[in-house]
Short mmCIF file of C-alpha atoms in Angstrom, two decimals:
data_model
loop_
_atom_site.label_atom_id
_atom_site.label_comp_id
_atom_site.label_asym_id
_atom_site.label_seq_id
_atom_site.Cartn_x
_atom_site.Cartn_y
_atom_site.Cartn_z
CA UNK Y 1 156.95 122.86 -17.66
CA UNK Y 2 153.53 122.12 -18.78
CA UNK Y 3 154.28 121.83 -22.54
CA UNK Y 4 153.25 125.31 -23.12
CA UNK Y 5 156.73 126.60 -23.82
CA UNK Y 6 158.27 126.99 -27.27
CA UNK Y 7 161.81 126.56 -28.69
CA UNK Y 8 163.09 126.63 -32.32
CA UNK Y 9 165.69 124.70 -34.29
CA UNK Y 10 167.05 125.06 -37.82
CA UNK Y 11 167.87 122.36 -40.41
CA UNK Y 12 171.23 122.79 -41.59
CA UNK Y 13 172.91 120.41 -43.95
CA UNK Y 14 169.99 118.16 -43.58
CA UNK Y 15 170.32 118.10 -39.92
CA UNK Y 16 168.43 119.88 -37.20
CA UNK Y 17 170.39 122.21 -35.24
CA UNK Y 18 170.24 122.06 -31.42
CA UNK Y 19 166.95 123.58 -30.19
CA UNK Y 20 167.08 127.08 -28.93
CA UNK Y 21 166.14 127.99 -25.32
CA UNK Y 22 162.60 127.04 -24.34
CA UNK Y 23 160.40 130.06 -24.07
CA UNK Y 24 158.14 128.70 -21.21
CA UNK Y 25 155.44 131.00 -19.84
CA UNK Y 26 154.89 128.75 -16.82
CA UNK Y 27 156.75 129.00 -13.55
CA UNK Y 28 155.35 125.92 -11.96
CA UNK Y 29 153.93 122.57 -12.70
CA UNK Y 30 150.20 122.57 -12.76
CA UNK Y 31 148.78 120.96 -9.65
CA UNK Y 32 151.95 121.40 -7.68
CA UNK Y 33 151.70 123.07 -4.18
CA UNK Y 34 154.17 124.45 -1.64
CA UNK Y 35 154.26 125.76 1.91
CA UNK Y 36 155.78 129.13 2.65
CA UNK Y 37 157.13 130.48 5.95
CA UNK Y 38 155.18 133.47 7.23
CA UNK Y 39 154.17 135.33 10.33
CA UNK Y 40 155.76 137.70 12.82
CA UNK Y 41 158.76 135.53 13.30
CA UNK Y 42 158.50 133.37 10.06
CA UNK Y 43 157.22 130.50 12.14
CA UNK Y 44 153.88 130.54 10.49
CA UNK Y 45 152.88 128.62 7.37
CA UNK Y 46 150.81 129.38 4.32
CA UNK Y 47 150.14 127.22 1.18
CA UNK Y 48 149.97 128.10 -2.52
CA UNK Y 49 149.01 125.93 -5.59
CA UNK Y 50 150.16 125.99 -9.22
CA UNK Y 51 147.41 126.57 -11.67
CA UNK Y 52 147.97 127.17 -15.40
CA UNK Y 53 151.62 127.43 -14.62
CA UNK Y 54 151.13 130.18 -12.13
CA UNK Y 55 151.26 130.13 -8.30
CA UNK Y 56 148.03 131.06 -6.70
CA UNK Y 57 147.92 133.71 -3.98
CA UNK Y 58 149.15 132.19 -0.67
CA UNK Y 59 146.46 131.11 1.83
CA UNK Y 60 146.07 132.75 5.21
CA UNK Y 61 149.17 132.58 7.37
CA UNK Y 62 148.75 130.15 10.25
CA UNK Y 63 150.98 132.10 12.68
CA UNK Y 64 151.32 130.84 16.26
CA UNK Y 65 153.02 134.05 17.33
CA UNK Y 66 151.32 137.22 18.67
CA UNK Y 67 154.38 139.42 18.86
CA UNK Y 68 157.77 139.99 17.41
CA UNK Y 69 160.49 138.28 19.35
CA UNK Y 70 162.43 140.79 21.43
CA UNK Y 71 159.71 143.44 21.24
CA UNK Y 72 158.48 145.09 24.51
CA UNK Y 73 155.62 147.40 25.43
CA UNK Y 74 154.27 149.42 28.38
CA UNK Y 75 150.67 148.93 29.46
CA UNK Y 76 148.35 151.23 31.42
CA UNK Y 77 147.23 149.62 34.66
CA UNK Y 78 146.02 150.34 38.15
CA UNK Y 79 142.88 151.62 39.84
CA UNK Y 80 142.49 154.57 37.54
CA UNK Y 81 144.76 153.33 34.60
CA UNK Y 82 147.47 155.74 35.65
CA UNK Y 83 149.91 152.95 36.55
CA UNK Y 84 152.44 151.25 34.20
CA UNK Y 85 153.70 147.71 33.66
CA UNK Y 86 156.07 146.19 30.97
CA UNK Y 87 155.94 142.94 28.97
CA UNK Y 88 158.46 141.37 26.49
CA UNK Y 89 157.91 139.14 23.45
CA UNK Y 90 159.68 135.77 23.60
CA UNK Y 91 159.02 132.93 21.14
CA UNK Y 92 156.19 134.94 19.73
CA UNK Y 93 154.33 135.28 23.01
CA UNK Y 94 154.10 138.13 25.52
CA UNK Y 95 155.66 137.50 28.87
CA UNK Y 96 153.70 138.07 32.07
CA UNK Y 97 153.59 141.84 32.67
CA UNK Y 98 155.76 143.22 35.41
CA UNK Y 99 154.05 144.33 38.64
CA UNK Y 100 151.89 147.38 38.07
CA UNK Y 101 153.53 150.55 39.31
CA UNK Y 102 150.29 152.30 40.40
CA UNK Y 103 150.49 155.69 42.17
CA UNK Y 104 146.77 155.49 43.11
CA UNK Y 105 145.27 153.89 46.23
CA UNK Y 106 141.58 154.27 45.39
CA UNK Y 107 139.16 154.62 42.52
CA UNK Y 108 138.30 158.21 41.72
CA UNK Y 109 134.85 159.13 43.04
CA UNK Y 110 134.64 156.16 45.36
CA UNK Y 111 133.69 156.71 49.02
CA UNK Y 112 133.86 154.56 52.10
CA UNK Y 113 133.14 154.67 55.81
CA UNK Y 114 136.14 153.49 57.75
CA UNK Y 115 135.62 152.55 61.38
CA UNK Y 116 137.17 154.86 63.89
CA UNK Y 117 137.07 155.86 67.50
CA UNK Y 118 138.25 154.43 70.76
CA UNK Y 119 136.83 150.98 70.12
CA UNK Y 120 136.29 151.05 66.35
CA UNK Y 121 132.57 151.67 66.77
CA UNK Y 122 132.69 155.17 65.44
CA UNK Y 123 131.98 156.16 61.85
CA UNK Y 124 133.49 158.65 59.41
CA UNK Y 125 133.40 159.03 55.61
CA UNK Y 126 136.00 159.89 52.93
CA UNK Y 127 136.03 160.31 49.12
CA UNK Y 128 138.66 159.35 46.52
CA UNK Y 129 140.00 162.11 44.26
CA UNK Y 130 143.01 161.74 41.90
CA UNK Y 131 143.62 158.30 43.28
CA UNK Y 132 144.02 159.46 46.86
CA UNK Y 133 141.60 159.42 49.80
CA UNK Y 134 140.47 162.81 51.00
CA UNK Y 135 140.61 163.85 54.64
CA UNK Y 136 138.03 161.81 56.59
CA UNK Y 137 135.15 163.60 58.24
CA UNK Y 138 135.23 163.91 62.00
CA UNK Y 139 134.79 160.60 63.72
CA UNK Y 140 131.30 160.15 65.15
CA UNK Y 141 132.30 158.03 68.10
CA UNK Y 142 129.65 156.96 70.64
CA UNK Y 143 132.33 155.76 73.00
CA UNK Y 144 134.07 157.79 75.67
CA UNK Y 145 136.55 155.21 76.84
CA UNK Y 146 138.43 152.12 75.74
CA UNK Y 147 136.64 148.90 76.63
CA UNK Y 148 138.17 147.23 79.65
CA UNK Y 149 139.96 150.34 80.87
CA UNK Y 150 139.56 151.32 84.52
CA UNK Y 151 140.65 154.15 86.74
CA UNK Y 152 140.05 155.76 90.11
CA UNK Y 153 138.56 159.21 90.49
CA UNK Y 154 138.38 161.76 93.21
CA UNK Y 155 134.80 162.67 94.00
CA UNK Y 156 132.56 164.11 96.62
CA UNK Y 157 131.66 167.54 97.81
CA UNK Y 158 135.25 168.62 98.29
CA UNK Y 159 137.13 166.12 96.13
CA UNK Y 160 138.17 164.02 99.10
CA UNK Y 161 136.05 161.01 98.23
CA UNK Y 162 137.04 158.11 96.01
CA UNK Y 163 135.31 155.97 93.44
CA UNK Y 164 136.42 153.53 90.73
CA UNK Y 165 135.07 153.14 87.25
CA UNK Y 166 135.38 150.60 84.42
CA UNK Y 167 134.80 151.04 80.71
CA UNK Y 168 132.13 148.73 79.35
CA UNK Y 169 130.83 149.07 75.78
CA UNK Y 170 132.50 152.43 75.49
CA UNK Y 171 130.91 153.93 78.60
CA UNK Y 172 132.16 154.37 82.13
CA UNK Y 173 130.33 152.53 84.88
CA UNK Y 174 131.13 154.06 88.24
CA UNK Y 175 130.88 152.77 91.74
CA UNK Y 176 129.27 154.91 94.41
CA UNK Y 177 131.39 157.73 95.72
CA UNK Y 178 132.80 157.01 99.14
CA UNK Y 179 132.73 160.47 100.68
CA UNK Y 180 132.85 161.30 104.36
CA UNK Y 181 131.98 164.95 103.73
CA UNK Y 182 128.43 166.24 104.16
CA UNK Y 183 128.93 169.82 102.98
CA UNK Y 184 131.15 171.99 100.80
CA UNK Y 185 134.04 173.64 102.57
CA UNK Y 186 133.38 177.29 103.48
CA UNK Y 187 129.70 176.97 102.54
CA UNK Y 188 127.27 178.80 104.79
CA UNK Y 189 123.82 177.55 105.74
CA UNK Y 190 121.18 179.80 107.23
CA UNK Y 191 117.89 178.87 108.85
CA UNK Y 192 115.01 180.75 110.39
CA UNK Y 193 114.95 180.92 114.14
CA UNK Y 194 112.91 182.71 116.73
CA UNK Y 195 110.64 185.49 115.56
CA UNK Y 196 111.96 186.57 112.15
CA UNK Y 197 115.47 185.66 113.20
CA UNK Y 198 118.21 183.84 111.34
CA UNK Y 199 121.23 181.87 112.41
CA UNK Y 200 124.12 180.50 110.38
CA UNK Y 201 126.69 177.75 110.42
CA UNK Y 202 129.81 177.14 108.32
CA UNK Y 203 131.16 174.02 106.69
CA UNK Y 204 134.74 173.16 107.65
CA UNK Y 205 136.64 170.12 106.35
CA UNK Y 206 133.41 168.73 105.02
CA UNK Y 207 131.42 168.93 108.25
CA UNK Y 208 128.89 171.48 109.49
CA UNK Y 209 129.81 173.48 112.52
CA UNK Y 210 127.31 174.53 115.15
CA UNK Y 211 124.74 177.22 114.42
CA UNK Y 212 125.63 180.58 115.84
CA UNK Y 213 123.37 182.30 118.35
CA UNK Y 214 119.94 183.23 116.99
CA UNK Y 215 119.65 186.96 116.39
CA UNK Y 216 115.99 187.06 117.44
CA UNK Y 217 114.00 186.05 120.50
CA UNK Y 218 112.28 182.66 120.63
CA UNK Y 219 108.97 184.47 121.06
CA UNK Y 220 107.62 187.98 121.49
CA UNK Y 221 104.98 189.11 123.95
CA UNK Y 222 102.98 192.30 123.42
CA UNK Y 223 100.63 194.03 125.85
CA UNK Y 224 97.78 195.69 123.97
CA UNK Y 225 94.97 197.09 126.07
CA UNK Y 226 91.53 196.25 124.73
CA UNK Y 227 92.94 193.78 122.21
CA UNK Y 228 90.39 192.01 119.98
CA UNK Y 229 91.77 190.60 116.72
CA UNK Y 230 94.97 190.65 114.66
CA UNK Y 231 96.27 189.82 111.19
CA UNK Y 232 99.84 189.62 109.90
CA UNK Y 233 101.17 191.32 106.76
CA UNK Y 234 104.04 189.04 105.66
CA UNK Y 235 105.10 191.35 102.84
CA UNK Y 236 105.71 194.30 105.16
CA UNK Y 237 106.38 192.29 108.35
CA UNK Y 238 103.68 194.20 110.17
CA UNK Y 239 101.05 192.98 112.62
CA UNK Y 240 97.74 194.85 112.58
CA UNK Y 241 95.87 194.67 115.92
CA UNK Y 242 92.34 195.87 116.60
CA UNK Y 243 91.22 197.22 119.97
CA UNK Y 244 87.73 198.02 121.15
CA UNK Y 245 86.86 200.44 123.94
CA UNK Y 246 83.38 201.19 125.24
CA UNK Y 247 83.98 204.89 124.74
CA UNK Y 248 84.84 204.42 121.07
CA UNK Y 249 88.53 205.15 121.49
CA UNK Y 250 89.75 201.90 119.95
CA UNK Y 251 92.68 201.72 117.56
CA UNK Y 252 94.05 199.67 114.70
CA UNK Y 253 97.61 199.31 115.94
CA UNK Y 254 100.59 198.61 113.69
CA UNK Y 255 103.39 196.55 115.23
CA UNK Y 256 106.63 196.35 113.23
CA UNK Y 257 108.19 192.91 113.69
CA UNK Y 258 111.54 194.07 112.30
CA UNK Y 259 112.04 197.07 114.59
CA UNK Y 260 109.87 195.46 117.32
CA UNK Y 261 108.19 198.80 117.82
CA UNK Y 262 104.68 200.12 117.35
CA UNK Y 263 104.22 202.43 114.37
CA UNK Y 264 101.45 205.00 114.08
CA UNK Y 265 97.95 203.44 114.16
CA UNK Y 266 96.01 203.07 110.92
CA UNK Y 267 92.64 203.94 112.48
CA UNK Y 268 91.53 205.64 115.66
CA UNK Y 269 88.24 206.42 117.38
CA UNK Y 270 86.29 203.22 116.83
CA UNK Y 271 85.30 199.96 118.47
CA UNK Y 272 87.29 197.76 116.14
CA UNK Y 273 86.77 194.01 116.13
CA UNK Y 274 87.53 191.49 113.33
CA UNK Y 275 90.23 192.28 110.75
CA UNK Y 276 91.27 190.63 107.47
CA UNK Y 277 94.03 191.14 104.86
CA UNK Y 278 93.13 191.25 101.16
CA UNK Y 279 94.25 188.43 98.82
CA UNK Y 280 96.87 190.70 97.21
CA UNK Y 281 98.10 191.93 100.60
CA UNK Y 282 97.38 195.57 99.80
CA UNK Y 283 94.18 196.13 101.73
CA UNK Y 284 92.50 195.62 105.10
CA UNK Y 285 88.90 195.20 106.18
CA UNK Y 286 88.07 196.16 109.76
CA UNK Y 287 84.75 195.44 111.47
CA UNK Y 288 83.51 198.12 113.86
CA UNK Y 289 81.13 197.45 116.76
CA UNK Y 290 79.96 201.06 116.62
CA UNK Y 291 76.59 201.95 115.07
CA UNK Y 292 74.01 204.73 114.87
CA UNK Y 293 70.24 204.56 114.90
CA UNK Y 294 70.23 203.63 111.22
CA UNK Y 295 73.71 202.53 110.19
CA UNK Y 296 76.57 200.21 110.96
CA UNK Y 297 79.78 199.92 108.95
CA UNK Y 298 83.17 198.44 108.17
CA UNK Y 299 86.42 200.20 107.32
CA UNK Y 300 88.41 199.53 104.14
CA UNK Y 301 92.09 200.54 104.23
CA UNK Y 302 94.41 200.83 101.22
CA UNK Y 303 97.84 199.84 102.54
CA UNK Y 304 99.64 201.27 99.51
CA UNK Y 305 98.34 204.79 100.18
CA UNK Y 306 97.27 204.62 103.82
CA UNK Y 307 93.82 205.91 102.88
CA UNK Y 308 90.70 204.46 104.50
CA UNK Y 309 86.99 204.66 103.76
CA UNK Y 310 83.87 203.68 105.64
CA UNK Y 311 81.36 201.37 103.95
CA UNK Y 312 77.95 201.77 105.63
CA UNK Y 313 74.93 199.45 105.81
CA UNK Y 314 71.33 200.06 106.81
CA UNK Y 315 70.60 198.45 110.18
CA UNK Y 316 68.35 195.43 110.38
CA UNK Y 317 65.97 194.97 113.32
CA UNK Y 318 67.89 195.41 116.58
CA UNK Y 319 71.15 194.89 114.77
CA UNK Y 320 74.28 196.34 116.35
CA UNK Y 321 77.72 197.01 114.91
CA UNK Y 322 79.71 194.76 112.59
CA UNK Y 323 81.64 191.82 114.06
CA UNK Y 324 83.80 190.13 111.39
CA UNK Y 325 84.63 191.06 107.80
CA UNK Y 326 86.54 188.78 105.42
CA UNK Y 327 87.54 189.04 101.77
CA UNK Y 328 86.07 186.56 99.29
CA UNK Y 329 87.91 188.23 96.40
CA UNK Y 330 89.74 191.48 95.72
CA UNK Y 331 86.40 193.23 95.25
CA UNK Y 332 83.93 191.36 97.49
CA UNK Y 333 83.58 190.51 101.17
CA UNK Y 334 81.30 188.86 103.72
CA UNK Y 335 80.36 190.77 106.87
CA UNK Y 336 78.70 189.53 110.08
CA UNK Y 337 77.38 191.74 112.87
CA UNK Y 338 76.21 191.91 116.48
CA UNK Y 339 72.69 192.07 117.92
CA UNK Y 340 71.37 194.30 120.67
CA UNK Y 341 70.32 191.36 122.78
CA UNK Y 342 70.19 187.82 121.49
CA UNK Y 343 69.00 187.13 117.99
CA UNK Y 344 69.72 186.75 114.31
CA UNK Y 345 71.35 189.25 111.99
CA UNK Y 346 71.98 189.40 108.23
CA UNK Y 347 75.16 187.94 106.75
CA UNK Y 348 76.00 190.52 104.12
CA UNK Y 349 77.80 190.14 100.80
CA UNK Y 350 79.51 193.47 100.08
CA UNK Y 351 80.73 194.93 96.79
CA UNK Y 352 83.90 196.72 97.86
CA UNK Y 353 84.05 198.77 94.67
CA UNK Y 354 80.73 200.58 94.95
CA UNK Y 355 79.90 199.82 98.61
CA UNK Y 356 76.60 198.09 97.88
CA UNK Y 357 75.56 195.14 100.03
CA UNK Y 358 72.83 192.52 100.25
CA UNK Y 359 71.88 189.92 102.82
CA UNK Y 360 72.54 186.36 101.66
CA UNK Y 361 71.65 184.52 104.88
CA UNK Y 362 70.41 185.07 108.43
CA UNK Y 363 72.90 183.97 111.08
CA UNK Y 364 73.21 184.33 114.83
CA UNK Y 365 74.84 187.41 116.32
CA UNK Y 366 78.63 187.51 116.60
CA UNK Y 367 79.09 184.90 113.87
CA UNK Y 368 82.76 184.15 113.33
CA UNK Y 369 83.95 184.13 109.68
CA UNK Y 370 87.17 182.38 108.61
CA UNK Y 371 88.34 182.06 104.97
CA UNK Y 372 90.41 179.12 103.71
CA UNK Y 373 93.95 179.92 102.59
CA UNK Y 374 93.10 179.07 98.97
CA UNK Y 375 90.16 181.50 98.99
CA UNK Y 376 87.63 178.87 97.93
CA UNK Y 377 85.59 178.77 101.13
CA UNK Y 378 84.46 180.86 104.09
CA UNK Y 379 83.64 178.88 107.24
CA UNK Y 380 81.25 180.40 109.78
CA UNK Y 381 80.44 179.61 113.42
CA UNK Y 382 77.19 180.99 114.86
CA UNK Y 383 77.83 182.06 118.43
CA UNK Y 384 75.27 182.17 121.25
CA UNK Y 385 73.11 179.24 120.18
CA UNK Y 386 73.03 175.85 121.89
CA UNK Y 387 72.70 174.05 118.56
CA UNK Y 388 76.30 174.96 117.82
CA UNK Y 389 75.35 175.94 114.28
CA UNK Y 390 78.20 176.28 111.83
CA UNK Y 391 78.72 175.86 108.11
CA UNK Y 392 80.59 176.84 105.03
CA UNK Y 393 80.07 179.15 102.05
CA UNK Y 394 81.56 178.12 98.68
CA UNK Y 395 82.76 181.31 97.01
CA UNK Y 396 82.60 180.20 93.36
CA UNK Y 397 79.28 178.35 93.62
CA UNK Y 398 77.80 180.90 96.05
CA UNK Y 399 76.27 178.04 98.05
CA UNK Y 400 75.91 177.29 101.75
CA UNK Y 401 76.06 174.02 103.67
CA UNK Y 402 75.41 173.83 107.40
CA UNK Y 403 75.94 171.55 110.37
CA UNK Y 404 75.79 171.70 114.16
CA UNK Y 405 77.69 170.47 117.22
CA UNK Y 406 74.84 170.73 119.78
CA UNK Y 407 77.28 172.68 121.93
CA UNK Y 408 77.94 176.40 121.99
CA UNK Y 409 80.57 177.36 119.42
CA UNK Y 410 82.62 180.54 119.43
CA UNK Y 411 85.41 180.05 116.88
CA UNK Y 412 86.07 178.07 113.68
CA UNK Y 413 89.08 177.05 111.60
CA UNK Y 414 89.22 175.76 108.02
CA UNK Y 415 92.17 173.97 106.39
CA UNK Y 416 94.06 175.55 103.53
CA UNK Y 417 92.03 173.78 100.81
CA UNK Y 418 88.80 173.49 102.80
CA UNK Y 419 89.14 169.73 103.24
CA UNK Y 420 88.72 169.90 107.02
CA UNK Y 421 87.07 172.09 109.65
CA UNK Y 422 87.92 172.48 113.36
CA UNK Y 423 85.21 173.86 115.68
CA UNK Y 424 86.07 174.60 119.34
CA UNK Y 425 83.11 174.10 121.71
CA UNK Y 426 82.44 173.67 125.43
CA UNK Y 427 82.50 169.90 124.84
CA UNK Y 428 85.85 169.88 123.04
CA UNK Y 429 87.18 170.40 119.52
CA UNK Y 430 84.94 168.92 116.81
CA UNK Y 431 86.77 167.92 113.59
CA UNK Y 432 84.75 167.61 110.35
CA UNK Y 433 85.70 166.55 106.82
CA UNK Y 434 84.91 168.39 103.58
CA UNK Y 435 81.44 166.83 103.48
CA UNK Y 436 80.79 168.26 106.99
CA UNK Y 437 80.87 164.77 108.46
CA UNK Y 438 82.23 164.47 112.01
CA UNK Y 439 85.63 162.74 112.11
CA UNK Y 440 86.55 162.97 115.78
CA UNK Y 441 86.67 165.22 118.84
CA UNK Y 442 89.67 166.30 120.87
CA UNK Y 443 89.41 167.18 124.57
CA UNK Y 444 86.34 166.97 126.76
CA UNK Y 445 83.95 169.10 128.76
CA UNK Y 446 85.15 170.53 132.10
CA UNK Y 447 88.56 168.91 131.68
CA UNK Y 448 91.17 169.69 129.04
CA UNK Y 449 90.04 171.07 125.72
CA UNK Y 450 91.18 173.33 122.85
CA UNK Y 451 89.73 176.83 123.09
CA UNK Y 452 91.35 178.04 119.87
CA UNK Y 453 92.31 176.45 116.55
CA UNK Y 454 93.95 177.55 113.30
CA UNK Y 455 95.33 175.68 110.27
CA UNK Y 456 98.66 176.33 108.57
CA UNK Y 457 98.24 177.98 105.14
CA UNK Y 458 101.18 176.04 103.70
CA UNK Y 459 101.22 172.64 105.44
CA UNK Y 460 98.82 170.00 106.74
CA UNK Y 461 99.14 171.22 110.31
CA UNK Y 462 96.58 172.25 112.90
CA UNK Y 463 97.56 174.51 115.82
CA UNK Y 464 95.54 174.12 119.01
CA UNK Y 465 95.35 176.36 122.09
CA UNK Y 466 94.60 174.09 125.06
CA UNK Y 467 92.95 175.11 128.30
CA UNK Y 468 92.78 172.78 131.28
CA UNK Y 469 90.46 172.71 134.27
CA UNK Y 470 92.84 170.37 136.05
CA UNK Y 471 96.55 170.50 136.73
CA UNK Y 472 97.67 170.25 133.12
CA UNK Y 473 99.45 173.42 132.02
CA UNK Y 474 97.89 175.33 129.11
CA UNK Y 475 99.79 174.86 125.86
CA UNK Y 476 99.88 175.41 122.13
CA UNK Y 477 100.34 172.12 120.30
CA UNK Y 478 100.85 171.23 116.65
CA UNK Y 479 98.71 168.39 115.30
CA UNK Y 480 98.87 166.61 111.97
CA UNK Y 481 95.73 167.52 110.02
CA UNK Y 482 95.98 164.10 108.37
CA UNK Y 483 96.39 161.78 111.35
CA UNK Y 484 95.09 164.20 114.02
CA UNK Y 485 97.97 163.22 116.28
CA UNK Y 486 100.26 165.59 118.13
CA UNK Y 487 103.53 166.38 116.36
CA UNK Y 488 105.23 168.91 118.63
CA UNK Y 489 104.77 171.74 121.13
CA UNK Y 490 104.82 175.42 120.29
CA UNK Y 491 104.75 176.37 123.97
CA UNK Y 492 103.59 174.82 127.20
CA UNK Y 493 103.23 177.27 130.06
CA UNK Y 494 101.25 178.27 133.11
CA UNK Y 495 98.92 181.23 132.83
CA UNK Y 496 98.93 181.07 129.05
CA UNK Y 497 95.14 180.87 128.65
CA UNK Y 498 92.15 181.59 130.85
CA UNK Y 499 88.62 180.33 130.32
CA UNK Y 500 86.49 183.17 128.98
CA UNK Y 501 83.46 181.21 127.87
CA UNK Y 502 81.59 182.03 124.72
CA UNK Y 503 83.95 184.71 123.44
CA UNK Y 504 85.37 184.46 119.92
CA UNK Y 505 87.95 187.19 120.40
CA UNK Y 506 88.98 186.13 123.89
CA UNK Y 507 92.29 184.50 124.77
CA UNK Y 508 93.21 181.50 122.68
CA UNK Y 509 92.38 183.27 119.41
CA UNK Y 510 95.17 182.37 116.94
CA UNK Y 511 96.24 183.48 113.47
CA UNK Y 512 99.08 182.24 111.23
CA UNK Y 513 101.07 184.39 108.81
CA UNK Y 514 100.44 183.66 105.13
CA UNK Y 515 103.99 182.41 104.68
CA UNK Y 516 103.31 179.89 107.46
CA UNK Y 517 106.28 180.95 109.58
CA UNK Y 518 104.68 182.81 112.48
CA UNK Y 519 101.86 181.99 114.89
CA UNK Y 520 100.02 184.74 116.78
CA UNK Y 521 98.02 183.87 119.90
CA UNK Y 522 96.01 185.99 122.29
CA UNK Y 523 96.64 185.27 125.96
CA UNK Y 524 94.94 186.69 129.01
CA UNK Y 525 92.97 189.88 128.56
CA UNK Y 526 95.52 192.08 126.80
CA UNK Y 527 98.44 189.92 125.69
CA UNK Y 528 99.52 188.76 122.22
CA UNK Y 529 102.32 186.19 121.94
CA UNK Y 530 104.23 185.63 118.69
CA UNK Y 531 105.91 182.28 118.02
CA UNK Y 532 107.80 180.67 115.13
CA UNK Y 533 105.84 177.70 113.79
CA UNK Y 534 108.94 175.69 112.96
CA UNK Y 535 108.15 175.60 109.22
#
């Protein structure tokens, strides 16, 4: 083909024979080229060239096809590649895969917080495992109702009322309950009445019935010969009453307000005057008008054991017996005394533990001592002096401050926190503030005036015992300690009080129980009347 083959011939009879077959090493013509079919489906082309009679190696196949016609395959697919889809080869190209058949609904390990709850405002979380969502956590739903919902509810004390409500932003907004009932059916209500009495009423069909009859009297009246002072023991419901006889046969009576009977006396054989109950309610101090040439004394009584002891003091010049004794603490007291004539006596501070005493001030005879309910202050009124001297002793500071009315005084009252003082005088009742500045007077000389005063230990109330020179009936009135105006009557009545002049323990002397419920008033020469205060 390229002249590189050989053939032979033989001369026979002078003539060449026909040449033999050409022995040609070449298979192609040098420089010739050809295209060959190739590829997956023989639709590709590749070129080769003849060099030195030999075909060169074919060039790269330019194959448009990517697959063998008619072939098919399954592919992994889906969220976690666990799904399957199929594709088929046509004209050398893969068809669009079939839809993925994926068993999974989520990507493993993924988590989300789907909304939940009545209005979709709640939150919960869930996690994907093996292509499936786990159980959601409990829905944290702030809402309690579906927005826009409404309903009507029964309401009220007995479920007979009505009210409507509407759901707004997941919460109920309710209208006011329309309820005609004022109490719960079959409920019982009890109130104090009379002297330590109680009365009850029952609720029926939502309304209170009438109170039943009070099981105690509206007041109690006691006749106690030689009566001087009294103090109430609210814990034991006992009233301790001192009496004073010239022959020294006085008593400390015990009146039981529950049984309304007198129990055995605590002390006998004295001339007992002022009396006070200890701060803890377990002891009594009793002043005694008796004295010897060198001594006077008070009595200290332990109410838990019934035992009593006498605490003695050395007499000052012309001093008589003791007059009032009040606690300033569980272990200390102040004691005033009388004078054999008219003069000044020591005001003693007494240590109740060891019985020692010292004078802390000179005061007039028969000085009245009254402690405030909070124990911070002892007020004193100096009897038998025209200056009307009075003052106060601050227990913590151990200091005195004094004032005067310029009228004879015989009694004094101090409010529960020592913010006000009431001083009965011949001219009327003088009211002072905590700075001992005069605020006002009530009543007037030789007309109608308070002869006794006491403050409530639990309320801003002032109780006044009124005496009248004219036709007005004596009475016990309740005044506001704030406005100093009358609030109500305790009792109006003829013959309630007589004028006894300058006499601290005469009629019109009043005390209030520490619980504020009972008022005790002396009336006439031997009478004690017990009233409820209305608190």
